[in-house]
Amino acid sequence: MTTEPVHAGGTVALEGEQLDRLITALSERKFEVLGPKLHDGAIVYDRLSSLNDLPSGWSDEQSPGKYRIKRGKGDALFGYVVGPHSWKKFLYPPVQRMWQAERNGKGLHILPNHDSAPSKFAFFGVRPCELSALAIQDKIFLGGPYVDPGYKARRENLFLVAVNCTQPGGNCFCASMNTGPKAVAGFDLALTELSQDGHRSFLVEIGTAAGAAMLSGIPHRPATDADKQLAERVLAHAARHMGRKLDTRDLKDLLYRNYEHPQWDKVAERCLSCANCTLVCPTCFCTTVEDSTDITGNHAERWRRWDSCFTVDFSYIHGGSVRATPRSRYRQWMVHKLAAWLDQFGVSGCVGCGRCITWCPVGIDITAEASAIRQSDQAKAPAEQGRESE
Amino acid sequence: MASAIEQPEIAAAAAAADPMLPALYSIQRVRQETDDTFTLELVPEDSHSSFGFRPGQFNMVYIFGVGEVPISISSDPGSLPMLKHTTREVGTVTRAMRQLKRGDVVGIRGPYGSCWPVAKAVERDVVIVAGGIGLAPLRPALYRLMAEREKFRKIVLLYGTRTPEDILYRQELEHWRGKFDLEIQVTVDRAASNWRGNVGVVTTLIPRAPFDPSNTFALVCGPEVMMRFTVMELEKRGVATERIYLSAERNMKCGIGFCGHCQLGAVFVCKDGPVFALNQIAAILGKSEI
């Protein structure tokens, strides 16, 4: 056991119980540590004060439209996948006041929000697909000519502890989207939970100098080849056991050329337009604004809240909504996610986390919808289709 | 998304500060244009305002406690700091806007979006096709064209409205027609028997309009169905696809690419548009509910 300094790019091993000291170290450095916690029958993201807050020994069962927690086989700390929450709620709050205004006579006066010290978050237990989702939201809020100042402040202070997925869930397809089950970039520290002969340890990859600094003072040992091989083995196993698959070959053009595919009508018969998929999606970023005044009429506020392309109001312009039917709204969401996103941001809007499948009340499965369109690509000659299905 | 058209530079200061905070403008005048359209004439409260814009760009206009809407700028880029916004009374915000009086203060964020390719049209014919209030975002382009009239060849405005009473900026158009070499053809959907002009949709004017299709830039703004048929007629005349530009409209909550509301296929109308080269949106023009 040593507390020798470690460096970005290095890999060390922590014995199971030492991981608690990482949470302590983060708290001591004034981070608000957030991570998975059992709450109301689901694993959600909330404030952690120690390792005991993690849903140790719990697992989850996910299929289209279904989520149940259950006791896992062992006492793994990270034996579940993603629940209804995603990290975006911390960086990009669901409801946020943007500014206030006071009326004085005919004039008015705008009062910007003066944040006290911006939040300093440590996300503990970020899954590889979620790291990709974060990188996508960075492109949206920081990558263009305009920057969201609140997102920027919170993002700059962020400390990221990733956890690789050794037990993929029933709706997971990160392997198809190239976002998991192993984190390759974008973390300060990345953990792989290893369990052998009842002994638990964590392989810790150090992504940044900040990650290395956080480990100093926490007893660890050099990672052995055996540790690394075991981690590789469990992650390779996880990659082969994804609950779902999405064939991404030519997917953008496939969807663009099938705007009038009959599958959109079929899915619209089931889709409730409830917006659950967009709210649980870790990359969906749409918002609306609300303006209000107090009872005197002299004080106004402007709030921003998460919105969804599934609402009728979303596309309203004078004369009516552009996307008046559920068919067009589902199509907008899916074509945006899997196709237009590539044109807009150079990357797919889907990270394969499976939340939209799990939390859809009627169990619509984005991978099945894409596959149904691929099976009967309207723009292809029937002969060609026949050959492909042979 | 890579854009094929002139993109105005975004002032570093505007981008660096909180882009959701409006600047304050006071109303100098509310001018009734037609039965249901009016123009706000605005001047900045901040006498050091460095606001500048290009024809075709828009602002987000905030009415105290009521809301904020995107409205194209319809004034002369040469008469800053005065800004004019022509809009129709169609919703909660625009109705509240119509009630404003001289001296009332509104919030302005902008200018946002792409602009008409005026500079590219030098030494060429320019045909402007407008439907109804679609003339408002084209008026700054007309000001630019009139200010440097000698740089362009033929300039033709084809303008369709519902009735003769709905013709916007009538005096100004007549003044320009008298003073400069500007061909204006107006058509209306319906009119009383004393109307001696054209009756019919604006696309019927295109086949005989006096411009050289092989050397023409076309700037088009109006309802989507009107733009779709206008494009077909222009292409039929032989105007090159890459010289046809359209201004699109979608719901917008932010104007800067964050809210997601204005997506039109792969483009964001707020930042990739509102002015598009036809080839940017040709594939989805005419598809319903995109």
PDB file of C-alpha atoms in Angstrom, chain B:
ATOM      1  CA  MET B   1     -23.451  23.075 -39.830  1.00  0.00           C
ATOM      2  CA  ALA B   2     -21.397  24.642 -42.560  1.00  0.00           C
ATOM      3  CA  SER B   3     -23.336  27.424 -44.144  1.00  0.00           C
ATOM      4  CA  ALA B   4     -23.153  28.394 -47.754  1.00  0.00           C
ATOM      5  CA  ILE B   5     -24.183  31.985 -47.199  1.00  0.00           C
ATOM      6  CA  GLU B   6     -22.843  35.224 -45.837  1.00  0.00           C
ATOM      7  CA  GLN B   7     -22.829  35.008 -42.082  1.00  0.00           C
ATOM      8  CA  PRO B   8     -22.584  38.253 -40.189  1.00  0.00           C
ATOM      9  CA  GLU B   9     -19.847  38.327 -37.612  1.00  0.00           C
ATOM     10  CA  ILE B  10     -21.019  38.124 -34.069  1.00  0.00           C
ATOM     11  CA  ALA B  11     -19.618  40.869 -31.899  1.00  0.00           C
ATOM     12  CA  ALA B  12     -17.318  39.262 -29.334  1.00  0.00           C
ATOM     13  CA  ALA B  13     -18.788  41.381 -26.573  1.00  0.00           C
ATOM     14  CA  ALA B  14     -22.319  40.240 -27.361  1.00  0.00           C
ATOM     15  CA  ALA B  15     -21.281  36.610 -27.346  1.00  0.00           C
ATOM     16  CA  ALA B  16     -19.256  36.880 -24.145  1.00  0.00           C
ATOM     17  CA  ALA B  17     -21.873  38.489 -21.929  1.00  0.00           C
ATOM     18  CA  ASP B  18     -25.054  36.669 -20.929  1.00  0.00           C
ATOM     19  CA  PRO B  19     -26.721  36.423 -24.345  1.00  0.00           C
ATOM     20  CA  MET B  20     -30.162  36.125 -22.756  1.00  0.00           C
ATOM     21  CA  LEU B  21     -30.098  39.633 -21.245  1.00  0.00           C
ATOM     22  CA  PRO B  22     -31.934  42.206 -23.361  1.00  0.00           C
ATOM     23  CA  ALA B  23     -30.850  45.767 -24.058  1.00  0.00           C
ATOM     24  CA  LEU B  24     -33.453  48.476 -23.459  1.00  0.00           C
ATOM     25  CA  TYR B  25     -35.036  50.490 -26.267  1.00  0.00           C
ATOM     26  CA  SER B  26     -37.693  53.134 -25.997  1.00  0.00           C
ATOM     27  CA  ILE B  27     -40.505  53.555 -28.438  1.00  0.00           C
ATOM     28  CA  GLN B  28     -40.473  56.709 -30.515  1.00  0.00           C
ATOM     29  CA  ARG B  29     -43.530  55.872 -32.477  1.00  0.00           C
ATOM     30  CA  VAL B  30     -46.008  53.110 -33.178  1.00  0.00           C
ATOM     31  CA  ARG B  31     -47.080  53.354 -36.759  1.00  0.00           C
ATOM     32  CA  GLN B  32     -50.158  51.573 -38.035  1.00  0.00           C
ATOM     33  CA  GLU B  33     -49.203  50.160 -41.439  1.00  0.00           C
ATOM     34  CA  THR B  34     -52.323  48.274 -42.459  1.00  0.00           C
ATOM     35  CA  ASP B  35     -55.418  46.979 -40.739  1.00  0.00           C
ATOM     36  CA  ASP B  36     -53.484  44.369 -38.744  1.00  0.00           C
ATOM     37  CA  THR B  37     -49.834  45.316 -39.088  1.00  0.00           C
ATOM     38  CA  PHE B  38     -47.849  47.999 -37.328  1.00  0.00           C
ATOM     39  CA  THR B  39     -44.277  49.181 -36.997  1.00  0.00           C
ATOM     40  CA  LEU B  40     -42.428  49.924 -33.771  1.00  0.00           C
ATOM     41  CA  GLU B  41     -39.821  52.656 -34.168  1.00  0.00           C
ATOM     42  CA  LEU B  42     -37.229  52.219 -31.435  1.00  0.00           C
ATOM     43  CA  VAL B  43     -34.153  54.002 -30.134  1.00  0.00           C
ATOM     44  CA  PRO B  44     -31.664  52.554 -27.640  1.00  0.00           C
ATOM     45  CA  GLU B  45     -31.723  53.845 -24.071  1.00  0.00           C
ATOM     46  CA  ASP B  46     -27.965  53.451 -24.070  1.00  0.00           C
ATOM     47  CA  SER B  47     -26.639  56.372 -26.098  1.00  0.00           C
ATOM     48  CA  HIS B  48     -23.398  54.447 -26.697  1.00  0.00           C
ATOM     49  CA  SER B  49     -25.183  51.514 -28.308  1.00  0.00           C
ATOM     50  CA  SER B  50     -23.005  49.923 -30.980  1.00  0.00           C
ATOM     51  CA  PHE B  51     -25.860  47.890 -32.439  1.00  0.00           C
ATOM     52  CA  GLY B  52     -25.413  47.115 -36.109  1.00  0.00           C
ATOM     53  CA  PHE B  53     -27.183  44.634 -38.354  1.00  0.00           C
ATOM     54  CA  ARG B  54     -27.367  43.247 -41.853  1.00  0.00           C
ATOM     55  CA  PRO B  55     -30.526  43.022 -43.952  1.00  0.00           C
ATOM     56  CA  GLY B  56     -32.442  39.843 -43.159  1.00  0.00           C
ATOM     57  CA  GLN B  57     -31.406  39.560 -39.511  1.00  0.00           C
ATOM     58  CA  PHE B  58     -33.881  39.582 -36.637  1.00  0.00           C
ATOM     59  CA  ASN B  59     -34.187  40.625 -32.996  1.00  0.00           C
ATOM     60  CA  MET B  60     -35.867  39.021 -30.015  1.00  0.00           C
ATOM     61  CA  VAL B  61     -38.285  41.690 -28.785  1.00  0.00           C
ATOM     62  CA  TYR B  62     -39.362  41.513 -25.137  1.00  0.00           C
ATOM     63  CA  ILE B  63     -42.521  43.108 -23.745  1.00  0.00           C
ATOM     64  CA  PHE B  64     -42.452  43.596 -19.989  1.00  0.00           C
ATOM     65  CA  GLY B  65     -43.978  40.579 -18.248  1.00  0.00           C
ATOM     66  CA  VAL B  66     -45.690  39.293 -21.383  1.00  0.00           C
ATOM     67  CA  GLY B  67     -43.041  37.574 -23.442  1.00  0.00           C
ATOM     68  CA  GLU B  68     -40.448  37.718 -26.159  1.00  0.00           C
ATOM     69  CA  VAL B  69     -40.832  37.064 -29.875  1.00  0.00           C
ATOM     70  CA  PRO B  70     -38.498  36.981 -32.875  1.00  0.00           C
ATOM     71  CA  ILE B  71     -39.174  39.817 -35.329  1.00  0.00           C
ATOM     72  CA  SER B  72     -37.120  40.664 -38.373  1.00  0.00           C
ATOM     73  CA  ILE B  73     -35.573  44.088 -38.555  1.00  0.00           C
ATOM     74  CA  SER B  74     -37.296  46.143 -41.232  1.00  0.00           C
ATOM     75  CA  SER B  75     -35.447  49.444 -41.008  1.00  0.00           C
ATOM     76  CA  ASP B  76     -32.634  50.987 -43.000  1.00  0.00           C
ATOM     77  CA  PRO B  77     -29.213  49.726 -41.844  1.00  0.00           C
ATOM     78  CA  GLY B  78     -28.061  53.243 -42.657  1.00  0.00           C
ATOM     79  CA  SER B  79     -30.357  54.967 -40.174  1.00  0.00           C
ATOM     80  CA  LEU B  80     -29.092  53.415 -36.962  1.00  0.00           C
ATOM     81  CA  PRO B  81     -29.433  53.654 -34.029  1.00  0.00           C
ATOM     82  CA  MET B  82     -33.148  53.807 -34.962  1.00  0.00           C
ATOM     83  CA  LEU B  83     -34.603  50.321 -35.343  1.00  0.00           C
ATOM     84  CA  LYS B  84     -37.935  49.451 -36.886  1.00  0.00           C
ATOM     85  CA  HIS B  85     -39.874  46.246 -36.482  1.00  0.00           C
ATOM     86  CA  THR B  86     -42.983  45.609 -38.532  1.00  0.00           C
ATOM     87  CA  THR B  87     -45.220  42.854 -37.273  1.00  0.00           C
ATOM     88  CA  ARG B  88     -48.752  41.585 -37.398  1.00  0.00           C
ATOM     89  CA  GLU B  89     -51.061  41.413 -34.406  1.00  0.00           C
ATOM     90  CA  VAL B  90     -51.420  37.658 -34.148  1.00  0.00           C
ATOM     91  CA  GLY B  91     -50.628  36.536 -30.622  1.00  0.00           C
ATOM     92  CA  THR B  92     -50.381  37.543 -26.984  1.00  0.00           C
ATOM     93  CA  VAL B  93     -47.069  39.328 -27.329  1.00  0.00           C
ATOM     94  CA  THR B  94     -47.789  41.178 -30.552  1.00  0.00           C
ATOM     95  CA  ARG B  95     -51.189  42.264 -29.244  1.00  0.00           C
ATOM     96  CA  ALA B  96     -49.520  43.680 -26.132  1.00  0.00           C
ATOM     97  CA  MET B  97     -46.951  45.303 -28.389  1.00  0.00           C
ATOM     98  CA  ARG B  98     -49.653  47.085 -30.330  1.00  0.00           C
ATOM     99  CA  GLN B  99     -50.859  48.728 -27.096  1.00  0.00           C
ATOM    100  CA  LEU B 100     -47.465  50.323 -26.408  1.00  0.00           C
ATOM    101  CA  LYS B 101     -47.082  54.091 -26.635  1.00  0.00           C
ATOM    102  CA  ARG B 102     -44.289  56.544 -27.279  1.00  0.00           C
ATOM    103  CA  GLY B 103     -41.815  56.409 -24.402  1.00  0.00           C
ATOM    104  CA  ASP B 104     -42.606  52.832 -23.359  1.00  0.00           C
ATOM    105  CA  VAL B 105     -39.568  50.608 -23.051  1.00  0.00           C
ATOM    106  CA  VAL B 106     -39.010  47.176 -24.615  1.00  0.00           C
ATOM    107  CA  GLY B 107     -36.121  44.699 -24.449  1.00  0.00           C
ATOM    108  CA  ILE B 108     -34.083  43.879 -27.537  1.00  0.00           C
ATOM    109  CA  ARG B 109     -31.683  40.988 -28.026  1.00  0.00           C
ATOM    110  CA  GLY B 110     -29.893  40.648 -31.314  1.00  0.00           C
ATOM    111  CA  PRO B 111     -29.231  40.990 -34.103  1.00  0.00           C
ATOM    112  CA  TYR B 112     -29.376  37.268 -34.821  1.00  0.00           C
ATOM    113  CA  GLY B 113     -29.157  35.044 -37.840  1.00  0.00           C
ATOM    114  CA  SER B 114     -27.960  35.167 -41.401  1.00  0.00           C
ATOM    115  CA  CYS B 115     -28.514  37.909 -43.948  1.00  0.00           C
ATOM    116  CA  TRP B 116     -29.539  38.475 -47.561  1.00  0.00           C
ATOM    117  CA  PRO B 117     -26.615  38.134 -49.996  1.00  0.00           C
ATOM    118  CA  VAL B 118     -26.738  41.778 -51.103  1.00  0.00           C
ATOM    119  CA  ALA B 119     -22.991  42.085 -51.673  1.00  0.00           C
ATOM    120  CA  LYS B 120     -22.948  38.987 -53.892  1.00  0.00           C
ATOM    121  CA  ALA B 121     -25.638  40.464 -56.129  1.00  0.00           C
ATOM    122  CA  VAL B 122     -23.480  43.358 -57.327  1.00  0.00           C
ATOM    123  CA  GLU B 123     -23.433  43.631 -61.133  1.00  0.00           C
ATOM    124  CA  ARG B 124     -26.456  41.372 -61.375  1.00  0.00           C
ATOM    125  CA  ASP B 125     -30.225  41.604 -61.567  1.00  0.00           C
ATOM    126  CA  VAL B 126     -32.039  41.264 -58.273  1.00  0.00           C
ATOM    127  CA  VAL B 127     -35.573  39.938 -58.097  1.00  0.00           C
ATOM    128  CA  ILE B 128     -37.334  40.225 -54.775  1.00  0.00           C
ATOM    129  CA  VAL B 129     -40.443  38.130 -54.299  1.00  0.00           C
ATOM    130  CA  ALA B 130     -42.492  38.957 -51.210  1.00  0.00           C
ATOM    131  CA  GLY B 131     -45.778  37.670 -49.859  1.00  0.00           C
ATOM    132  CA  GLY B 132     -47.722  39.784 -47.359  1.00  0.00           C
ATOM    133  CA  ILE B 133     -45.676  40.719 -44.335  1.00  0.00           C
ATOM    134  CA  GLY B 134     -42.768  38.860 -45.934  1.00  0.00           C
ATOM    135  CA  LEU B 135     -41.827  42.266 -47.314  1.00  0.00           C
ATOM    136  CA  ALA B 136     -40.743  43.427 -43.842  1.00  0.00           C
ATOM    137  CA  PRO B 137     -37.491  41.405 -43.625  1.00  0.00           C
ATOM    138  CA  LEU B 138     -36.749  42.345 -47.248  1.00  0.00           C
ATOM    139  CA  ARG B 139     -37.063  46.106 -46.739  1.00  0.00           C
ATOM    140  CA  PRO B 140     -33.530  46.504 -45.287  1.00  0.00           C
ATOM    141  CA  ALA B 141     -32.220  44.773 -48.429  1.00  0.00           C
ATOM    142  CA  LEU B 142     -34.192  47.239 -50.547  1.00  0.00           C
ATOM    143  CA  TYR B 143     -32.669  50.146 -48.602  1.00  0.00           C
ATOM    144  CA  ARG B 144     -29.218  48.767 -49.293  1.00  0.00           C
ATOM    145  CA  LEU B 145     -29.965  48.231 -52.956  1.00  0.00           C
ATOM    146  CA  MET B 146     -31.422  51.758 -53.323  1.00  0.00           C
ATOM    147  CA  ALA B 147     -28.483  53.317 -51.473  1.00  0.00           C
ATOM    148  CA  GLU B 148     -26.087  51.860 -54.018  1.00  0.00           C
ATOM    149  CA  ARG B 149     -28.452  51.577 -56.909  1.00  0.00           C
ATOM    150  CA  GLU B 150     -25.744  52.017 -59.552  1.00  0.00           C
ATOM    151  CA  LYS B 151     -23.964  48.837 -58.452  1.00  0.00           C
ATOM    152  CA  PHE B 152     -26.823  46.578 -59.485  1.00  0.00           C
ATOM    153  CA  ARG B 153     -28.553  45.935 -62.752  1.00  0.00           C
ATOM    154  CA  LYS B 154     -32.303  45.505 -62.848  1.00  0.00           C
ATOM    155  CA  ILE B 155     -34.099  45.473 -59.527  1.00  0.00           C
ATOM    156  CA  VAL B 156     -37.566  43.961 -59.561  1.00  0.00           C
ATOM    157  CA  LEU B 157     -39.978  43.669 -56.649  1.00  0.00           C
ATOM    158  CA  LEU B 158     -42.821  41.184 -57.121  1.00  0.00           C
ATOM    159  CA  TYR B 159     -45.227  41.619 -54.265  1.00  0.00           C
ATOM    160  CA  GLY B 160     -48.398  39.728 -53.424  1.00  0.00           C
ATOM    161  CA  THR B 161     -50.878  40.658 -50.706  1.00  0.00           C
ATOM    162  CA  ARG B 162     -54.401  39.654 -49.803  1.00  0.00           C
ATOM    163  CA  THR B 163     -56.012  42.968 -50.772  1.00  0.00           C
ATOM    164  CA  PRO B 164     -54.822  46.401 -51.955  1.00  0.00           C
ATOM    165  CA  GLU B 165     -55.261  47.635 -48.381  1.00  0.00           C
ATOM    166  CA  ASP B 166     -52.655  45.128 -47.180  1.00  0.00           C
ATOM    167  CA  ILE B 167     -49.816  46.640 -49.215  1.00  0.00           C
ATOM    168  CA  LEU B 168     -47.035  47.540 -46.803  1.00  0.00           C
ATOM    169  CA  TYR B 169     -44.782  50.597 -47.053  1.00  0.00           C
ATOM    170  CA  ARG B 170     -46.853  51.927 -49.933  1.00  0.00           C
ATOM    171  CA  GLN B 171     -45.569  55.503 -49.912  1.00  0.00           C
ATOM    172  CA  GLU B 172     -41.992  54.392 -49.695  1.00  0.00           C
ATOM    173  CA  LEU B 173     -42.367  51.939 -52.558  1.00  0.00           C
ATOM    174  CA  GLU B 174     -43.919  54.664 -54.733  1.00  0.00           C
ATOM    175  CA  HIS B 175     -41.149  57.061 -53.782  1.00  0.00           C
ATOM    176  CA  TRP B 176     -38.491  54.533 -54.751  1.00  0.00           C
ATOM    177  CA  ARG B 177     -40.231  53.691 -57.973  1.00  0.00           C
ATOM    178  CA  GLY B 178     -40.283  57.367 -58.882  1.00  0.00           C
ATOM    179  CA  LYS B 179     -36.756  58.168 -57.822  1.00  0.00           C
ATOM    180  CA  PHE B 180     -34.773  55.069 -58.728  1.00  0.00           C
ATOM    181  CA  ASP B 181     -34.952  52.520 -61.424  1.00  0.00           C
ATOM    182  CA  LEU B 182     -37.076  50.020 -59.497  1.00  0.00           C
ATOM    183  CA  GLU B 183     -39.638  47.801 -61.176  1.00  0.00           C
ATOM    184  CA  ILE B 184     -42.529  47.021 -58.857  1.00  0.00           C
ATOM    185  CA  GLN B 185     -45.310  44.614 -59.698  1.00  0.00           C
ATOM    186  CA  VAL B 186     -48.055  44.058 -57.191  1.00  0.00           C
ATOM    187  CA  THR B 187     -50.774  41.452 -57.242  1.00  0.00           C
ATOM    188  CA  VAL B 188     -53.598  40.848 -54.782  1.00  0.00           C
ATOM    189  CA  ASP B 189     -55.750  37.838 -53.940  1.00  0.00           C
ATOM    190  CA  ARG B 190     -58.937  39.866 -54.154  1.00  0.00           C
ATOM    191  CA  ALA B 191     -59.929  43.468 -54.719  1.00  0.00           C
ATOM    192  CA  ALA B 192     -62.869  45.771 -55.267  1.00  0.00           C
ATOM    193  CA  SER B 193     -63.800  46.726 -58.823  1.00  0.00           C
ATOM    194  CA  ASN B 194     -61.772  49.942 -58.654  1.00  0.00           C
ATOM    195  CA  TRP B 195     -58.489  47.964 -58.423  1.00  0.00           C
ATOM    196  CA  ARG B 196     -56.750  48.155 -61.753  1.00  0.00           C
ATOM    197  CA  GLY B 197     -53.764  46.040 -60.862  1.00  0.00           C
ATOM    198  CA  ASN B 198     -53.111  42.327 -61.010  1.00  0.00           C
ATOM    199  CA  VAL B 199     -55.272  39.795 -59.231  1.00  0.00           C
ATOM    200  CA  GLY B 200     -53.783  36.370 -58.523  1.00  0.00           C
ATOM    201  CA  VAL B 201     -50.930  34.779 -56.633  1.00  0.00           C
ATOM    202  CA  VAL B 202     -47.493  36.320 -56.781  1.00  0.00           C
ATOM    203  CA  THR B 203     -46.015  33.389 -58.671  1.00  0.00           C
ATOM    204  CA  THR B 204     -48.061  34.383 -61.741  1.00  0.00           C
ATOM    205  CA  LEU B 205     -45.859  37.487 -62.062  1.00  0.00           C
ATOM    206  CA  ILE B 206     -42.620  35.536 -62.384  1.00  0.00           C
ATOM    207  CA  PRO B 207     -42.835  34.222 -65.981  1.00  0.00           C
ATOM    208  CA  ARG B 208     -43.007  37.729 -67.504  1.00  0.00           C
ATOM    209  CA  ALA B 209     -41.028  39.727 -64.958  1.00  0.00           C
ATOM    210  CA  PRO B 210     -38.225  41.750 -66.541  1.00  0.00           C
ATOM    211  CA  PHE B 211     -35.008  40.134 -65.299  1.00  0.00           C
ATOM    212  CA  ASP B 212     -32.285  38.073 -66.900  1.00  0.00           C
ATOM    213  CA  PRO B 213     -32.561  34.639 -65.265  1.00  0.00           C
ATOM    214  CA  SER B 214     -28.991  33.713 -66.125  1.00  0.00           C
ATOM    215  CA  ASN B 215     -27.686  36.638 -64.101  1.00  0.00           C
ATOM    216  CA  THR B 216     -30.167  37.064 -61.278  1.00  0.00           C
ATOM    217  CA  PHE B 217     -30.188  36.779 -57.523  1.00  0.00           C
ATOM    218  CA  ALA B 218     -33.630  36.029 -56.105  1.00  0.00           C
ATOM    219  CA  LEU B 219     -34.596  36.952 -52.541  1.00  0.00           C
ATOM    220  CA  VAL B 220     -37.851  35.372 -51.411  1.00  0.00           C
ATOM    221  CA  CYS B 221     -39.923  35.762 -48.258  1.00  0.00           C
ATOM    222  CA  GLY B 222     -43.521  34.864 -47.541  1.00  0.00           C
ATOM    223  CA  PRO B 223     -45.683  31.958 -46.408  1.00  0.00           C
ATOM    224  CA  GLU B 224     -44.004  28.582 -46.959  1.00  0.00           C
ATOM    225  CA  VAL B 225     -46.406  27.475 -49.650  1.00  0.00           C
ATOM    226  CA  MET B 226     -45.842  30.738 -51.531  1.00  0.00           C
ATOM    227  CA  MET B 227     -42.064  30.279 -51.292  1.00  0.00           C
ATOM    228  CA  ARG B 228     -42.291  26.716 -52.545  1.00  0.00           C
ATOM    229  CA  PHE B 229     -44.203  27.704 -55.686  1.00  0.00           C
ATOM    230  CA  THR B 230     -42.035  30.790 -56.168  1.00  0.00           C
ATOM    231  CA  VAL B 231     -38.947  28.591 -56.214  1.00  0.00           C
ATOM    232  CA  MET B 232     -40.562  26.337 -58.821  1.00  0.00           C
ATOM    233  CA  GLU B 233     -41.361  29.314 -61.063  1.00  0.00           C
ATOM    234  CA  LEU B 234     -37.922  30.849 -60.621  1.00  0.00           C
ATOM    235  CA  GLU B 235     -36.263  27.572 -61.519  1.00  0.00           C
ATOM    236  CA  LYS B 236     -38.568  27.251 -64.493  1.00  0.00           C
ATOM    237  CA  ARG B 237     -37.348  30.661 -65.664  1.00  0.00           C
ATOM    238  CA  GLY B 238     -33.809  29.364 -65.310  1.00  0.00           C
ATOM    239  CA  VAL B 239     -32.612  31.123 -62.151  1.00  0.00           C
ATOM    240  CA  ALA B 240     -29.757  29.051 -60.732  1.00  0.00           C
ATOM    241  CA  THR B 241     -30.615  27.196 -57.528  1.00  0.00           C
ATOM    242  CA  GLU B 242     -27.569  28.603 -55.770  1.00  0.00           C
ATOM    243  CA  ARG B 243     -28.779  32.159 -56.417  1.00  0.00           C
ATOM    244  CA  ILE B 244     -32.183  31.669 -54.822  1.00  0.00           C
ATOM    245  CA  TYR B 245     -32.451  32.715 -51.161  1.00  0.00           C
ATOM    246  CA  LEU B 246     -35.378  32.263 -48.785  1.00  0.00           C
ATOM    247  CA  SER B 247     -36.206  33.470 -45.302  1.00  0.00           C
ATOM    248  CA  ALA B 248     -37.833  30.848 -43.073  1.00  0.00           C
ATOM    249  CA  GLU B 249     -39.903  31.182 -39.945  1.00  0.00           C
ATOM    250  CA  ARG B 250     -40.152  28.878 -36.943  1.00  0.00           C
ATOM    251  CA  ASN B 251     -41.026  29.114 -33.252  1.00  0.00           C
ATOM    252  CA  MET B 252     -38.068  30.550 -31.303  1.00  0.00           C
ATOM    253  CA  LYS B 253     -37.424  30.977 -27.614  1.00  0.00           C
ATOM    254  CA  CYS B 254     -33.763  31.995 -27.543  1.00  0.00           C
ATOM    255  CA  GLY B 255     -32.486  33.060 -30.971  1.00  0.00           C
ATOM    256  CA  ILE B 256     -29.024  31.600 -30.324  1.00  0.00           C
ATOM    257  CA  GLY B 257     -29.314  27.848 -30.826  1.00  0.00           C
ATOM    258  CA  PHE B 258     -30.024  26.753 -27.261  1.00  0.00           C
ATOM    259  CA  CYS B 259     -33.788  26.218 -27.067  1.00  0.00           C
ATOM    260  CA  GLY B 260     -34.160  23.817 -29.994  1.00  0.00           C
ATOM    261  CA  HIS B 261     -37.540  25.148 -31.097  1.00  0.00           C
ATOM    262  CA  CYS B 262     -36.620  26.493 -34.523  1.00  0.00           C
ATOM    263  CA  GLN B 263     -35.234  23.324 -36.045  1.00  0.00           C
ATOM    264  CA  LEU B 264     -36.124  22.736 -39.668  1.00  0.00           C
ATOM    265  CA  GLY B 265     -34.654  19.372 -40.560  1.00  0.00           C
ATOM    266  CA  ALA B 266     -30.941  19.652 -39.879  1.00  0.00           C
ATOM    267  CA  VAL B 267     -30.802  23.450 -39.647  1.00  0.00           C
ATOM    268  CA  PHE B 268     -31.581  25.873 -36.862  1.00  0.00           C
ATOM    269  CA  VAL B 269     -33.543  28.770 -38.328  1.00  0.00           C
ATOM    270  CA  CYS B 270     -32.122  31.128 -35.679  1.00  0.00           C
ATOM    271  CA  LYS B 271     -28.449  30.602 -36.380  1.00  0.00           C
ATOM    272  CA  ASP B 272     -28.180  28.864 -39.763  1.00  0.00           C
ATOM    273  CA  GLY B 273     -31.016  31.069 -41.071  1.00  0.00           C
ATOM    274  CA  PRO B 274     -33.412  32.766 -41.166  1.00  0.00           C
ATOM    275  CA  VAL B 275     -32.029  33.476 -44.641  1.00  0.00           C
ATOM    276  CA  PHE B 276     -31.101  30.264 -46.415  1.00  0.00           C
ATOM    277  CA  ALA B 277     -29.600  29.498 -49.757  1.00  0.00           C
ATOM    278  CA  LEU B 278     -32.169  27.271 -51.416  1.00  0.00           C
ATOM    279  CA  ASN B 279     -29.790  24.304 -51.551  1.00  0.00           C
ATOM    280  CA  GLN B 280     -29.565  24.301 -47.744  1.00  0.00           C
ATOM    281  CA  ILE B 281     -33.242  23.510 -47.341  1.00  0.00           C
ATOM    282  CA  ALA B 282     -34.360  22.335 -50.774  1.00  0.00           C
ATOM    283  CA  ALA B 283     -34.703  18.713 -49.641  1.00  0.00           C
ATOM    284  CA  ILE B 284     -37.255  19.567 -46.978  1.00  0.00           C
ATOM    285  CA  LEU B 285     -39.077  22.435 -48.638  1.00  0.00           C
ATOM    286  CA  GLY B 286     -42.579  21.220 -49.297  1.00  0.00           C
ATOM    287  CA  LYS B 287     -42.433  18.266 -46.899  1.00  0.00           C
ATOM    288  CA  SER B 288     -45.172  18.699 -44.358  1.00  0.00           C
ATOM    289  CA  GLU B 289     -44.719  18.979 -40.595  1.00  0.00           C
ATOM    290  CA  ILE B 290     -40.905  19.077 -40.636  1.00  0.00           C
TER     291      ILE B 290
END
